[in-house]
Coordinates of C-alpha atoms in Angstrom, one line a residue:
X1 CA -17.1 -2.8 -98.4
X2 CA -16.0 0.4 -97.2
X3 CA -14.6 -0.7 -93.8
X4 CA -13.0 -3.7 -95.1
X5 CA -10.9 -1.9 -97.6
X6 CA -10.0 0.6 -95.4
X7 CA -8.8 -2.0 -93.0
X8 CA -6.8 -4.0 -95.8
X9 CA -5.1 -0.6 -96.5
X10 CA -4.4 0.6 -93.1
X11 CA -3.4 -3.3 -91.9
X12 CA -0.8 -3.2 -95.0
X13 CA -2.5 -6.5 -96.6
X14 CA -3.3 -4.5 -100.0
X15 CA -1.4 -5.4 -103.0
X16 CA -0.5 -3.1 -105.7
X17 CA 0.1 -3.5 -109.4
X18 CA 1.6 -0.9 -111.7
X19 CA 1.7 -1.4 -115.5
X20 CA 3.4 1.0 -118.0
X21 CA 1.1 0.9 -121.1
X22 CA 1.8 2.8 -124.2
X23 CA -0.5 6.0 -123.4
X24 CA -1.2 5.4 -119.8
X25 CA 0.5 4.3 -116.4
X26 CA -1.9 2.8 -114.3
X27 CA -1.8 1.5 -110.5
X28 CA -4.3 -0.7 -109.3
X29 CA -4.6 -1.6 -105.7
X30 CA -6.7 -4.9 -104.9
X31 CA -7.5 -6.4 -101.7
X32 CA -7.2 -10.2 -100.3
X33 CA -9.8 -11.1 -102.4
X34 CA -7.9 -9.8 -105.8
X35 CA -10.7 -6.8 -106.2
X36 CA -9.4 -3.6 -107.0
X37 CA -9.9 -1.1 -104.4
X38 CA -8.5 2.0 -105.6
X39 CA -6.7 2.9 -108.5
X40 CA -4.5 6.0 -109.9
X41 CA -3.4 6.8 -113.6
X42 CA -1.1 9.1 -115.3
X43 CA -1.3 10.0 -119.0
X44 CA 1.8 10.0 -121.5
X45 CA 3.0 9.8 -125.1
X46 CA 5.9 8.4 -126.7
X47 CA 8.1 10.9 -128.5
X48 CA 9.9 10.6 -132.2
X49 CA 13.3 11.5 -131.6
X50 CA 16.0 11.1 -134.3
X51 CA 13.7 8.8 -136.0
X52 CA 12.9 6.7 -133.1
X53 CA 10.2 5.9 -130.5
X54 CA 11.3 6.7 -127.2
X55 CA 10.2 8.0 -123.5
X56 CA 12.8 9.8 -121.7
X57 CA 14.0 8.4 -118.2
X58 CA 12.5 11.5 -116.8
X59 CA 9.1 11.0 -118.4
X60 CA 9.3 7.4 -116.9
X61 CA 10.0 8.3 -113.5
X62 CA 7.9 11.2 -113.6
X63 CA 5.0 9.3 -114.8
X64 CA 5.4 6.5 -112.2
X65 CA 5.4 8.9 -109.3
X66 CA 2.4 10.8 -110.6
X67 CA 0.4 7.5 -111.0
X68 CA 1.2 6.5 -107.3
X69 CA 0.3 9.9 -106.1
X70 CA -2.9 9.8 -107.9
X71 CA -3.5 6.3 -106.4
X72 CA -2.5 7.8 -103.0
X73 CA -5.3 10.6 -103.5
X74 CA -7.9 8.1 -104.6
X75 CA -7.3 6.3 -101.4
X76 CA -7.5 9.5 -99.5
X77 CA -10.6 10.3 -101.0
X78 CA -12.5 7.0 -100.8
X79 CA -11.1 5.7 -97.4
X80 CA -9.4 8.9 -95.7
X81 CA -6.0 6.9 -95.1
X82 CA -2.9 6.7 -96.3
X83 CA -0.6 3.7 -97.7
X84 CA 2.0 3.0 -95.5
X85 CA 2.9 -0.7 -96.5
X86 CA 1.8 -3.2 -98.8
X87 CA 1.5 -6.8 -98.8
X88 CA 3.3 -7.1 -102.2
X89 CA 4.0 -4.7 -105.5
X90 CA 4.2 -6.0 -109.4
X91 CA 5.9 -4.0 -112.2
X92 CA 4.7 -4.4 -115.7
X93 CA 5.2 -2.7 -119.0
X94 CA 5.4 -2.8 -122.9
X95 CA 7.5 -5.8 -123.8
X96 CA 10.6 -5.9 -125.8
X97 CA 12.5 -2.9 -126.9
X98 CA 16.1 -1.7 -125.8
X99 CA 17.3 -0.3 -122.6
X100 CA 21.2 -0.4 -122.3
X101 CA 22.8 0.6 -119.2
X102 CA 26.8 1.3 -118.4
X103 CA 28.6 0.0 -115.5
X104 CA 27.2 3.2 -113.4
X105 CA 23.5 2.2 -114.5
X106 CA 23.6 5.2 -116.8
X107 CA 21.4 4.9 -120.1
X108 CA 23.6 4.6 -123.1
X109 CA 21.3 5.5 -125.7
X110 CA 17.5 6.8 -125.5
X111 CA 15.0 4.1 -124.7
X112 CA 14.2 2.5 -128.0
X113 CA 10.3 1.0 -127.9
X114 CA 8.9 -2.1 -129.4
X115 CA 7.3 0.3 -131.7
X116 CA 10.4 0.8 -133.6
X117 CA 11.0 -0.9 -137.0
X118 CA 14.3 0.0 -138.0
X119 CA 16.0 -3.5 -137.1
X120 CA 14.8 -5.4 -140.2
X121 CA 18.5 -6.6 -141.0
X122 CA 19.3 -7.7 -137.7
X123 CA 15.9 -9.3 -137.5
X124 CA 16.3 -11.4 -140.6
X125 CA 20.0 -12.4 -139.9
X126 CA 18.8 -13.6 -136.4
X127 CA 15.8 -15.6 -138.0
X128 CA 17.9 -17.6 -140.1
X129 CA 20.5 -18.2 -137.5
X130 CA 18.2 -19.5 -134.7
X131 CA 15.7 -20.9 -137.8
X132 CA 13.2 -19.1 -135.3
X133 CA 11.1 -16.3 -136.0
X134 CA 12.9 -13.0 -134.2
X135 CA 10.8 -10.1 -134.4
X136 CA 11.9 -6.7 -135.5
X137 CA 10.7 -5.1 -131.8
X138 CA 12.8 -7.8 -129.8
X139 CA 15.5 -6.8 -127.4
X140 CA 17.9 -9.1 -129.2
X141 CA 16.8 -7.7 -132.7
X142 CA 17.6 -3.8 -131.4
X143 CA 21.0 -5.1 -129.9
X144 CA 22.0 -6.9 -133.1
X145 CA 21.4 -4.1 -134.9
X146 CA 23.0 -1.7 -132.8
X147 CA 26.3 -4.0 -133.3
X148 CA 25.8 -4.2 -137.3
X149 CA 25.7 -0.3 -137.3
X150 CA 29.0 -0.4 -135.2
X151 CA 27.2 1.9 -132.3
X152 CA 29.9 3.2 -130.2
X153 CA 28.1 2.5 -127.1
X154 CA 27.8 -1.2 -127.3
X155 CA 31.2 -1.8 -126.2
X156 CA 30.0 -0.3 -122.7
X157 CA 27.0 -2.4 -122.2
X158 CA 26.5 -3.8 -118.6
X159 CA 22.9 -4.2 -118.6
X160 CA 20.4 -4.9 -121.1
X161 CA 16.8 -5.0 -119.9
X162 CA 13.3 -4.0 -120.7
X163 CA 11.1 -1.4 -119.1
X164 CA 9.6 -3.4 -116.5
X165 CA 13.0 -4.9 -115.8
X166 CA 14.4 -1.5 -115.7
X167 CA 11.8 -0.2 -113.0
X168 CA 11.8 -3.3 -110.8
X169 CA 15.8 -3.1 -110.9
X170 CA 15.7 0.4 -109.4
X171 CA 13.1 -0.1 -106.8
X172 CA 14.7 -3.4 -105.7
X173 CA 18.3 -3.5 -106.5
X174 CA 17.5 -7.1 -108.4
X175 CA 18.4 -7.2 -112.1
X176 CA 15.7 -10.1 -112.7
X177 CA 12.7 -10.6 -115.2
X178 CA 9.7 -12.6 -115.5
X179 CA 10.1 -15.4 -117.9
X180 CA 7.0 -14.1 -120.1
X181 CA 9.0 -10.5 -120.6
X182 CA 12.3 -12.4 -120.9
X183 CA 11.3 -14.4 -123.9
X184 CA 10.6 -11.2 -125.8
X185 CA 14.4 -10.3 -125.4
X186 CA 15.4 -13.6 -127.0
X187 CA 13.7 -17.0 -127.1
X188 CA 13.0 -18.8 -123.8
X189 CA 13.3 -22.5 -123.6
X190 CA 10.1 -24.1 -122.3
X191 CA 11.8 -26.6 -120.3
X192 CA 14.4 -24.7 -118.8
X193 CA 12.1 -21.5 -118.4
X194 CA 15.4 -19.6 -119.1
X195 CA 16.9 -18.1 -122.6
X196 CA 17.5 -20.9 -125.0
X197 CA 21.1 -22.0 -124.8
X198 CA 21.8 -23.2 -128.1
X199 CA 20.5 -19.5 -129.5
X200 CA 22.7 -17.7 -126.8
X201 CA 25.8 -19.7 -127.8
X202 CA 25.1 -19.1 -131.7
X203 CA 24.9 -15.2 -131.0
X204 CA 28.1 -15.2 -128.8
X205 CA 29.9 -17.0 -131.6
X206 CA 28.5 -14.4 -134.2
X207 CA 29.7 -11.5 -132.6
X208 CA 33.0 -12.9 -131.0
X209 CA 35.0 -11.5 -133.8
X210 CA 33.9 -7.9 -132.8
X211 CA 35.9 -8.4 -129.4
X212 CA 33.3 -6.8 -127.0
X213 CA 34.1 -7.8 -123.3
X214 CA 30.9 -9.3 -122.6
X215 CA 28.9 -12.2 -123.4
X216 CA 25.0 -12.3 -123.9
X217 CA 24.1 -13.7 -120.7
X218 CA 26.6 -11.2 -118.7
X219 CA 24.5 -8.5 -119.8
X220 CA 20.6 -10.1 -119.8
X221 CA 18.6 -10.1 -116.3
X222 CA 18.1 -13.5 -114.9
X223 CA 14.6 -15.2 -116.0
X224 CA 12.4 -16.0 -113.0
X225 CA 9.1 -18.1 -113.1
X226 CA 5.8 -16.7 -111.6
X227 CA 5.7 -16.7 -107.5
X228 CA 9.3 -16.8 -107.4
X229 CA 11.0 -14.2 -105.3
X230 CA 12.4 -11.3 -107.0
X231 CA 13.3 -8.8 -104.2
X232 CA 12.3 -6.4 -101.8
X233 CA 11.5 -2.5 -102.0
X234 CA 14.6 -0.9 -100.9
X235 CA 14.6 2.5 -99.0
X236 CA 15.7 4.3 -102.3
X237 CA 13.1 2.3 -104.2
X238 CA 10.4 3.3 -101.9
X239 CA 11.3 7.2 -102.2
X240 CA 11.5 6.9 -106.0
X241 CA 7.8 5.4 -105.8
X242 CA 6.7 7.6 -103.1
X243 CA 8.6 10.8 -102.7
X244 CA 6.0 12.0 -100.2
X245 CA 7.8 9.2 -97.9
X246 CA 4.5 7.5 -96.5
X247 CA 5.4 4.1 -98.2
X248 CA 7.9 1.8 -96.0
X249 CA 10.7 -0.3 -97.5
X250 CA 10.8 -4.0 -97.4
X251 CA 7.5 -4.9 -99.5
X252 CA 8.4 -8.1 -101.7
X253 CA 8.1 -7.8 -105.3
X254 CA 7.1 -10.4 -107.8
X255 CA 9.0 -10.8 -111.2
X256 CA 8.4 -8.0 -113.4
X257 CA 6.5 -9.1 -116.4
X258 CA 5.4 -7.8 -120.1
X259 CA 2.0 -6.7 -120.8
X260 CA 1.7 -9.6 -122.7
X261 CA 1.7 -11.8 -119.5
X262 CA -0.4 -9.4 -117.5
X263 CA -3.1 -9.8 -120.3
X264 CA -3.0 -13.3 -120.2
X265 CA -3.2 -13.3 -116.4
X266 CA -6.0 -10.9 -116.2
X267 CA -8.2 -13.0 -118.5
X268 CA -7.2 -16.4 -116.9
X269 CA -5.6 -17.5 -120.1
X270 CA -2.4 -19.4 -118.8
X271 CA -3.6 -22.8 -119.2
X272 CA -3.1 -24.7 -122.6
X273 CA -5.5 -24.3 -125.1
X274 CA -6.9 -21.0 -123.8
X275 CA -5.9 -17.7 -125.3
X276 CA -6.7 -14.0 -125.1
X277 CA -6.7 -11.2 -127.4
X278 CA -5.5 -7.7 -125.9
X279 CA -6.8 -4.6 -128.4
X280 CA -5.9 -1.3 -127.1
X281 CA -3.1 1.2 -128.5
X282 CA -1.6 -2.3 -130.2
X283 CA -3.5 -5.4 -130.2
X284 CA -2.0 -9.0 -129.9
X285 CA -3.6 -12.8 -129.4
X286 CA -2.0 -15.1 -127.2
X287 CA -2.7 -18.8 -127.6
X288 CA -1.1 -21.2 -124.9
X289 CA 0.1 -23.9 -127.3
X290 CA 0.1 -27.8 -126.4
X291 CA 3.1 -28.7 -128.4
X292 CA 5.6 -26.2 -130.8
X293 CA 4.6 -25.1 -134.3
X294 CA 5.8 -27.2 -137.1
X295 CA 8.1 -24.5 -138.5
X296 CA 8.9 -20.7 -138.3
X297 CA 6.2 -18.0 -139.4
X298 CA 7.2 -14.2 -139.6
X299 CA 3.8 -13.0 -138.5
X300 CA 3.8 -15.3 -135.4
X301 CA 6.1 -14.8 -132.3
X302 CA 6.7 -17.7 -129.8
X303 CA 6.9 -16.4 -126.0
X304 CA 5.8 -17.7 -123.0
X305 CA 3.1 -17.5 -119.9
X306 CA 4.3 -15.9 -116.6
X307 CA 4.8 -19.5 -115.9
X308 CA 7.0 -20.6 -118.8
X309 CA 4.3 -22.5 -121.2
X310 CA 5.0 -21.8 -124.9
X311 CA 2.8 -19.4 -126.5
X312 CA 2.0 -18.3 -130.2
X313 CA 1.6 -14.8 -130.2
X314 CA 0.2 -12.5 -133.3
X315 CA 1.4 -8.9 -132.2
X316 CA -0.2 -5.8 -134.4
X317 CA 1.6 -2.5 -133.9
X318 CA -1.5 -0.7 -134.6
X319 CA -5.1 -1.1 -133.1
X320 CA -7.6 1.7 -132.0
X321 CA -5.5 4.8 -132.0
X322 CA -7.3 5.7 -135.5
X323 CA -10.8 4.9 -134.2
X324 CA -9.8 7.6 -131.3
X325 CA -8.6 10.1 -133.7
X326 CA -11.8 9.9 -135.8
X327 CA -14.3 9.7 -132.5
X328 CA -12.5 12.9 -131.4
X329 CA -13.5 14.2 -134.8
X330 CA -17.0 13.7 -134.0
X331 CA -16.1 15.0 -130.4
X332 CA -15.1 18.3 -132.3
X333 CA -18.6 18.4 -134.3
X334 CA -20.6 18.1 -131.0
X335 CA -18.6 21.0 -129.8
X336 CA -19.2 23.0 -132.6
X337 CA -23.0 22.4 -132.3
X338 CA -23.1 23.5 -128.9
X339 CA -23.8 20.1 -127.6
X340 CA -22.4 18.8 -124.2
X341 CA -19.6 16.2 -124.7
X342 CA -19.5 12.9 -122.9
X343 CA -16.8 11.0 -124.6
X344 CA -17.9 7.6 -123.0
X345 CA -21.5 8.3 -124.5
X346 CA -19.8 9.1 -128.1
X347 CA -18.0 6.0 -128.2
X348 CA -21.0 3.9 -126.7
X349 CA -23.2 5.3 -129.5
X350 CA -20.8 5.0 -132.5
X351 CA -19.6 1.5 -131.6
X352 CA -23.3 0.5 -131.3
X353 CA -23.9 2.1 -134.7
X354 CA -21.5 -0.4 -136.2
X355 CA -23.7 -3.0 -135.4
X356 CA -26.2 -1.9 -137.8
X357 CA -23.6 -1.9 -140.5
X358 CA -23.7 -4.3 -143.5
X359 CA -21.6 -7.4 -142.9
X360 CA -18.9 -6.5 -145.1
X361 CA -18.9 -2.8 -144.4
X362 CA -20.6 -1.9 -147.7
X363 CA -17.3 -2.1 -149.4
X364 CA -15.8 0.8 -147.1
X365 CA -11.9 0.1 -146.2
X366 CA -9.8 1.4 -143.4
X367 CA -6.3 1.0 -142.7
X368 CA -5.5 2.1 -139.0
X369 CA -1.5 2.5 -139.6
X370 CA -0.5 5.3 -137.5
X371 CA 2.9 3.6 -137.2
X372 CA 4.3 0.7 -139.5
X373 CA 3.2 -2.9 -139.3
X374 CA 5.7 -5.7 -139.6
X375 CA 2.9 -8.3 -140.4
X376 CA 1.9 -6.7 -143.6
X377 CA 5.4 -5.6 -144.4
X378 CA 5.1 -1.9 -143.9
X379 CA 7.7 -0.2 -142.2
X380 CA 6.1 3.1 -141.7
X381 CA 2.3 4.0 -141.6
X382 CA -0.1 6.3 -143.0
X383 CA -3.7 6.1 -141.7
X384 CA -6.2 5.7 -144.3
X385 CA -10.1 5.6 -145.0
X386 CA -10.8 4.3 -148.6
X387 CA -14.0 3.9 -150.5
X388 CA -15.2 4.1 -154.1
X389 CA -18.2 5.9 -155.3
X390 CA -20.5 2.8 -155.3
X391 CA -20.1 2.2 -152.1
X392 CA -22.6 2.2 -149.2
X393 CA -21.3 5.2 -147.4
X394 CA -23.3 5.4 -144.2
X395 CA -22.0 6.0 -140.5
X396 CA -23.2 2.4 -139.4
X397 CA -20.5 1.1 -142.4
X398 CA -18.0 4.0 -141.5
X399 CA -17.6 2.8 -137.9
X400 CA -18.0 -0.9 -138.9
X401 CA -15.1 -0.4 -141.2
X402 CA -12.8 1.0 -138.5
X403 CA -13.6 -1.7 -136.2
X404 CA -12.9 -4.4 -139.0
X405 CA -9.6 -2.5 -139.9
X406 CA -8.4 -2.1 -136.2
X407 CA -8.2 -6.1 -135.9
X408 CA -7.7 -6.9 -139.8
X409 CA -4.1 -7.5 -139.2
X410 CA -4.6 -9.8 -136.3
X411 CA -6.5 -12.0 -138.7
X412 CA -3.8 -12.7 -140.8
X413 CA -1.5 -14.4 -138.3
X414 CA -4.2 -16.4 -136.5
X415 CA -5.5 -18.0 -139.8
X416 CA -2.3 -19.6 -139.9
X417 CA -2.8 -20.9 -136.3
X418 CA -6.3 -22.2 -136.9
X419 CA -5.9 -23.5 -140.8
X420 CA -2.5 -24.0 -141.5
X421 CA -1.1 -25.4 -137.9
X422 CA -4.8 -26.8 -137.0
X423 CA -4.5 -25.4 -133.5
X424 CA -7.3 -26.0 -130.9
X425 CA -8.6 -23.8 -128.3
X426 CA -11.1 -24.2 -125.6
X427 CA -11.5 -20.6 -125.1
X428 CA -10.5 -16.9 -126.2
X429 CA -10.9 -14.0 -124.1
X430 CA -11.0 -10.5 -125.1
X431 CA -9.7 -7.2 -123.1
X432 CA -8.9 -3.9 -123.6
X433 CA -10.5 -0.6 -124.9
X434 CA -11.8 -2.4 -128.0
X435 CA -14.2 -4.5 -125.9
X436 CA -15.0 -1.7 -123.5
X437 CA -18.7 -1.2 -125.3
X438 CA -20.5 -4.4 -124.7
X439 CA -20.9 -6.9 -127.2
X440 CA -19.5 -4.8 -130.0
X441 CA -16.0 -5.7 -130.5
X442 CA -16.6 -9.1 -129.1
X443 CA -18.9 -9.7 -132.2
X444 CA -16.4 -8.2 -134.4
X445 CA -13.5 -10.5 -132.9
X446 CA -15.7 -13.6 -133.4
X447 CA -16.2 -12.9 -137.2
X448 CA -12.6 -12.2 -137.8
X449 CA -11.7 -15.3 -136.2
X450 CA -14.5 -17.3 -136.6
X451 CA -14.0 -18.3 -132.9
X452 CA -16.6 -17.6 -129.9
X453 CA -15.0 -14.8 -127.7
X454 CA -15.6 -14.4 -124.1
X455 CA -15.3 -11.1 -122.2
X456 CA -15.2 -11.1 -118.5
X457 CA -16.7 -8.2 -116.2
X458 CA -12.7 -7.6 -115.5
X459 CA -11.8 -7.1 -118.6
X460 CA -11.5 -3.3 -118.4
X461 CA -9.1 -4.0 -115.4
X462 CA -6.3 -4.8 -117.8
X463 CA -2.7 -5.2 -117.3
X464 CA -2.5 -3.6 -114.0
X465 CA -4.7 -5.8 -112.5
X466 CA -3.0 -8.7 -114.0
X467 CA 0.3 -7.9 -112.4
X468 CA -1.2 -7.0 -109.0
X469 CA -2.6 -10.7 -109.4
X470 CA 1.1 -12.1 -109.8
X471 CA 2.1 -10.0 -106.8
X472 CA -0.6 -11.6 -104.8
X473 CA 0.7 -14.8 -106.1
X474 CA 3.9 -14.3 -104.8
X475 CA 2.5 -14.1 -101.4
X476 CA -0.9 -16.4 -101.6
X477 CA 0.0 -19.2 -103.8
X478 CA -1.4 -21.7 -101.5
X479 CA 0.8 -24.4 -103.1
X480 CA -0.8 -24.4 -106.5
X481 CA 0.5 -23.6 -109.8
X482 CA -0.2 -20.5 -111.6
X483 CA -2.9 -21.9 -113.8
X484 CA -4.9 -23.4 -110.9
X485 CA -4.4 -20.7 -108.7
X486 CA -6.3 -18.3 -111.2
X487 CA -8.9 -21.1 -112.2
X488 CA -9.7 -21.7 -108.6
X489 CA -8.8 -18.7 -106.2
X490 CA -9.1 -15.6 -108.6
X491 CA -12.0 -16.4 -111.2
X492 CA -13.5 -19.5 -109.4
X493 CA -14.9 -20.8 -112.6
X494 CA -16.2 -17.7 -114.2
X495 CA -15.4 -17.6 -118.0
X496 CA -17.3 -14.3 -118.6
X497 CA -20.0 -14.1 -121.1
X498 CA -19.9 -15.5 -124.6
X499 CA -20.4 -14.4 -128.3
X500 CA -20.6 -16.6 -131.1
X501 CA -19.7 -16.1 -134.7
X502 CA -22.7 -15.9 -137.0
X503 CA -22.3 -17.1 -140.6
X504 CA -23.1 -13.7 -141.9
X505 CA -20.8 -11.9 -140.0
X506 CA -17.8 -14.6 -141.0
X507 CA -18.7 -14.1 -144.7
X508 CA -18.9 -10.6 -144.3
X509 CA -15.6 -10.1 -142.7
X510 CA -13.9 -12.5 -145.2
X511 CA -15.0 -10.3 -147.8
X512 CA -13.7 -7.3 -146.2
X513 CA -10.3 -9.2 -145.5
X514 CA -10.0 -10.0 -149.0
X515 CA -10.4 -6.6 -150.2
X516 CA -8.4 -5.5 -147.4
X517 CA -5.5 -7.5 -148.9
X518 CA -5.9 -6.0 -152.5
X519 CA -6.1 -2.5 -151.0
X520 CA -2.9 -2.9 -149.2
X521 CA -1.2 -1.8 -152.5
X522 CA -2.9 1.8 -151.6
X523 CA -1.3 1.9 -148.2
X524 CA 1.9 1.0 -149.7
X525 CA 1.7 3.8 -152.2
X526 CA 0.8 6.4 -149.6
X527 CA 4.0 5.4 -147.4
X528 CA 6.2 5.6 -150.5
X529 CA 4.6 9.1 -151.7
X530 CA 3.8 11.1 -148.5
X531 CA 6.7 12.4 -146.8

């Protein structure tokens, strides 16, 4: 293995995937068998500036370079060699948001991330105009909100893109976007695999009286399908990624994708009737549809796979952040006692303790709203733990309530899909930090969705591995479509370990969710009364 991986790197045959998550930028280097052989990372956090969540341009580039430097360090430590060339590169990032640039490629206002919920008026008007659910976080909502607010910078927009699109553009000079990420800017037509022409026309007509010099398609990136050529690493791009100067230009890049698309790839869930749930800082489920939904639903977004199939997406702004905060409290308690701290062990013990809790958490309730949650109609969030005097207050029930609370909002949207739309799925795969402790998050999600949940050994690899697989598909597709390439080449029939829901867990989660819905009034009051 050692010599093989070393030879792969030294011969320039390794493939690099980089994903910008909400709290971590991660790089994964894979070999010709799609196995990770090295990785690097960089921790970062969004900032609340003038009431909007953002990352600075400096933080983006410093983070990318530090992440890549960490990857080089790992390669040096494991294989005592340098990365001089690569077979392919893929860039992925959190979807949606707003990055607007002028003709000089200067950003016009700070990057507005998916987390912002200030676009309510724009999203409502566009949803009505398009007869299609347009979420608050989509790029078109941000753009139209800026127009409604008569922001001065709108007239100067030359380029509008996502974070993945921006990084790719600066590395290659190509202003393009993978179709999955593009579908989170403005809806994509699955038949044409590009922006919906009728919606583009309606938007242009809507803003025509304002007299801007641009039309929508003038400023949006070109939408590309998985496997299409998306440019090569330029000399400037190579230096931007690797200031040490070792990495050579000329490496092909696959279309940049959003984290939803890379999650689908990493869980082999791009075929119709498959789905996945990504549960980390935020959570979302993706169910690949056989046909369009009967009508628009506010909690359900319609996006596409990286190869253009229609996907029903339920996106929740909050997932594990509040669990992490509570685990941090237990860490402090251990430190107070003078007990050595192993964060992995703390998570494992606390997650496993949840399995001993009552199926309905003994009446305990957790609202994990670090930020607003559009699915439940909250523009702001206040993390809350709620109990009454007679509830069964134990560590097991407390942890189970936290784990239930992290996926409660996810259940709202999926109940629409499975109960109202009668959507059928053959397989749902979970990935992300929520599933890191074997069997625990998997069992909780199975109870929430009343569906078997699979987790693969590769679940922890996440989106950076997913975009590396898409980069590999670019140069190694073997005449196969993406779904068959993943099924036959990458996963070779492996569908992971499955846990089916028990009747007791399902009934318990249903009791929890009914109480959760009633308790939303407490959350609403907390938002209204705490500044």
